[in-house]
Amino acid sequence: NAGVTQTPKFRILKIGQSMTLQCAQDMNHNYMYWYRQDPGMGLKLIYYSVGAGITDKGEVPNGYNVSRSTTEDFPLRLELAAPSQTSVYFCASSYNGAYNEQFFGPGTRLTVL
Amino acid sequence: AQKVTQAQTEISVVEKEDVTLDCVYETRDTTYYLFWYKQPPSGELVFLIRRNSFDEQNEISGRYSWNFQKSTSSFNFTITASQVVDSAVYFCALSEAGTSYGKLTFGQGTILTVHP
């Protein structure tokens, strides 16, 4: 099993550009999450999904959108990138929400200039 | 609201020393889950342990041990005979059963540096 995979690993965007961060998992987990990690900080939840077709906002959703058309994939869309979105983005999945540990992807380091 | 505090921002030790990383949490839920994750310099997050609020038994896994005390709302992590490979950022995290989708609230992390 590959676990949780993310692409790209690194990306530089100009202010106002858009992009999609890809996330996929092959563990048949229903729950998937997007977090961002700013320097010297813990992770903050952007969006989550409890199954295909069901998504909801986390703590810091502004400037982002998500979709979940399949169990495996959970892409994160950035519209009109801003310098405040410079961060490391982690995708995660878990079998059963609060009751189980989350497995994390390797992260995407995004810089907005 | 749930909150996790890791008061130690950075810890520096010499190899073979024992080191304890502190974690204090706040929650109104009676059922919750506590986690420790390791983030080595390569950047990925590695799951170390999960503990539910009804299980206060301490746990030992090799050189790692965890002390969970509900009375003080603490879930501390001890590394015995530290090694250079233990150098990483360690995060304590909390999820509440009442938030069934599993939102993890992370502490700010403790940077551990083990010198040879």
XYZ file of C-alpha atoms in Angstrom:
229
model
C 0.000 0.000 0.000
C 1.213 3.478 -0.858
C -0.791 4.975 2.038
C -1.516 8.676 1.545
C 0.122 10.337 -1.448
C 0.298 14.031 -2.298
C 1.372 15.926 -5.383
C 3.199 18.145 -6.016
C 5.896 18.166 -3.320
C 6.842 21.780 -3.955
C 5.194 24.647 -5.778
C 5.745 28.363 -6.198
C 2.737 30.470 -7.160
C 2.347 34.101 -8.018
C -0.269 36.170 -6.210
C -3.664 35.640 -7.805
C -2.844 32.305 -9.453
C -4.857 29.173 -8.718
C -3.842 25.562 -8.256
C -5.050 22.191 -7.045
C -3.185 20.092 -4.506
C -3.812 16.422 -5.102
C -4.305 13.827 -2.377
C -5.067 10.137 -2.705
C -5.240 7.213 -0.280
C -5.442 3.489 -0.958
C -6.535 2.326 2.502
C -10.279 2.620 1.820
C -10.621 5.202 4.576
C -13.835 7.173 4.714
C -12.397 10.158 6.576
C -9.988 12.536 4.905
C -8.530 15.870 6.006
C -6.503 18.815 4.822
C -4.241 20.647 7.264
C -1.802 23.491 6.917
C 1.343 23.901 8.982
C 2.836 27.344 9.355
C 6.441 27.748 10.603
C 6.826 26.905 14.289
C 3.191 25.966 14.620
C 1.081 22.887 14.878
C -1.304 21.851 12.149
C -4.635 23.559 11.576
C -7.591 21.898 9.879
C -8.725 23.457 6.606
C -11.415 21.034 5.358
C -12.483 17.505 6.038
C -14.634 14.817 4.445
C -16.500 11.913 6.036
C -17.127 10.122 2.762
C -17.555 10.561 -0.975
C -19.740 13.571 -1.682
C -19.598 14.920 1.890
C -17.245 17.735 2.861
C -17.211 20.450 5.498
C -15.139 23.376 6.714
C -12.497 23.154 9.405
C -10.849 25.971 11.348
C -9.242 27.889 8.481
C -11.235 27.312 5.258
C -11.097 30.807 3.721
C -9.422 30.855 0.323
C -9.770 27.100 -0.227
C -12.249 24.654 -1.695
C -12.453 20.877 -1.753
C -14.369 18.109 -3.460
C -14.682 14.391 -2.815
C -16.065 12.499 -5.763
C -14.437 9.173 -4.821
C -13.343 7.493 -1.604
C -9.718 7.625 -2.725
C -9.258 11.253 -3.797
C -9.573 14.534 -1.908
C -8.150 17.487 -3.876
C -7.688 20.936 -2.338
C -8.224 23.946 -4.578
C -6.599 27.322 -3.958
C -8.267 30.199 -5.765
C -6.547 33.563 -6.070
C -3.427 32.639 -4.110
C -2.248 35.094 -1.459
C 1.070 35.306 0.458
C -0.822 34.258 3.611
C -1.313 30.843 2.003
C 2.412 30.155 2.014
C 2.575 27.029 4.137
C 3.112 23.283 4.154
C -0.082 21.392 3.367
C -0.756 17.927 4.686
C -3.472 15.547 3.636
C -4.515 12.801 6.062
C -6.966 9.946 6.285
C -8.418 7.765 9.008
C -10.610 4.688 9.191
C -13.158 5.938 11.682
C -12.920 9.632 12.490
C -12.144 10.583 16.094
C -11.611 7.001 17.181
C -8.589 6.230 15.062
C -5.209 7.714 14.282
C -4.783 9.745 11.152
C -2.238 8.782 8.527
C -0.511 11.685 6.858
C 0.857 12.243 3.391
C 4.368 13.633 2.845
C 3.157 17.220 2.484
C 3.239 19.928 -0.190
C 5.383 22.991 0.407
C 3.695 25.985 -1.210
C 5.178 29.449 -1.589
C 3.112 32.377 -2.849
C 5.143 35.347 -4.079
C -13.185 24.291 23.142
C -10.332 21.856 22.902
C -6.763 22.994 23.386
C -3.352 21.366 23.585
C -0.353 23.063 25.143
C 3.242 21.972 24.722
C 5.084 24.471 26.868
C 8.567 23.330 25.859
C 9.399 24.949 22.552
C 12.863 23.422 22.242
C 14.820 20.826 24.175
C 18.454 19.984 23.643
C 20.062 16.889 25.161
C 23.163 14.800 24.737
C 22.861 11.271 23.461
C 21.891 8.671 26.103
C 20.140 11.228 28.275
C 16.505 10.669 29.166
C 14.097 13.385 28.067
C 10.432 14.080 28.837
C 8.160 16.070 26.560
C 5.204 17.654 28.306
C 1.649 17.868 26.966
C -1.333 19.448 28.739
C -4.793 19.405 27.206
C -8.208 20.979 27.736
C -11.504 19.451 26.745
C -15.105 19.378 27.918
C -15.752 15.950 26.480
C -15.604 12.946 28.772
C -14.547 10.726 25.882
C -11.520 11.858 23.944
C -8.363 10.563 22.338
C -4.788 11.692 22.714
C -2.018 11.195 20.202
C 1.670 11.771 19.756
C 3.208 12.317 16.338
C 6.844 12.654 15.326
C 7.969 14.964 12.518
C 11.585 14.195 11.565
C 13.647 16.641 9.485
C 12.320 15.001 6.309
C 8.947 16.550 7.148
C 6.465 13.683 7.226
C 4.270 13.062 10.263
C 4.693 9.689 11.906
C 2.063 8.342 14.284
C 3.510 7.142 17.610
C 0.634 6.402 19.985
C -3.104 6.763 20.560
C -4.679 6.730 24.015
C -8.379 6.986 24.880
C -9.644 8.853 27.922
C -10.764 5.721 29.725
C -7.385 4.068 29.642
C -4.969 5.641 32.097
C -2.466 2.846 31.980
C 1.008 3.973 31.145
C 2.514 2.481 28.038
C 6.035 1.515 27.139
C 7.303 0.745 23.672
C 11.016 0.139 23.575
C 12.732 3.376 24.614
C 9.446 5.295 24.476
C 6.977 5.600 27.325
C 3.857 7.642 27.890
C 2.321 8.835 31.138
C -1.380 9.749 30.995
C -2.853 11.485 34.052
C -6.456 12.677 33.809
C -6.197 14.415 37.184
C -3.695 16.874 35.741
C -4.893 16.672 32.110
C -1.449 15.646 31.000
C -0.077 13.125 28.518
C 3.690 13.244 28.760
C 6.167 11.397 26.560
C 9.538 10.134 27.754
C 12.402 8.938 25.606
C 14.919 6.857 27.530
C 18.552 6.781 26.439
C 17.964 9.256 23.630
C 19.644 8.810 20.263
C 20.515 11.232 17.470
C 17.743 9.676 15.347
C 15.225 10.911 17.919
C 15.901 14.485 16.802
C 12.570 15.739 15.458
C 9.566 17.888 16.230
C 7.077 16.066 18.423
C 3.403 16.968 18.423
C 0.756 16.091 20.960
C -2.815 16.121 19.613
C -6.374 15.674 20.861
C -9.639 14.602 19.266
C -13.022 14.599 20.968
C -15.552 11.831 20.502
C -18.258 14.505 20.370
C -16.614 15.783 17.205
C -16.995 12.450 15.495
C -15.343 13.465 12.271
C -12.053 13.387 14.108
C -10.730 16.925 14.077
C -7.255 16.837 15.584
C -6.185 19.790 17.676
C -2.404 19.969 17.757
C -0.045 21.537 20.204
C 2.632 23.823 18.831
C 5.221 21.090 18.948
C 8.480 20.549 20.812
C 11.717 20.588 18.858
C 14.016 17.917 20.263
C 17.684 17.989 19.344
C 19.869 15.111 20.450
C 23.581 15.833 20.191
C 26.131 13.027 19.754
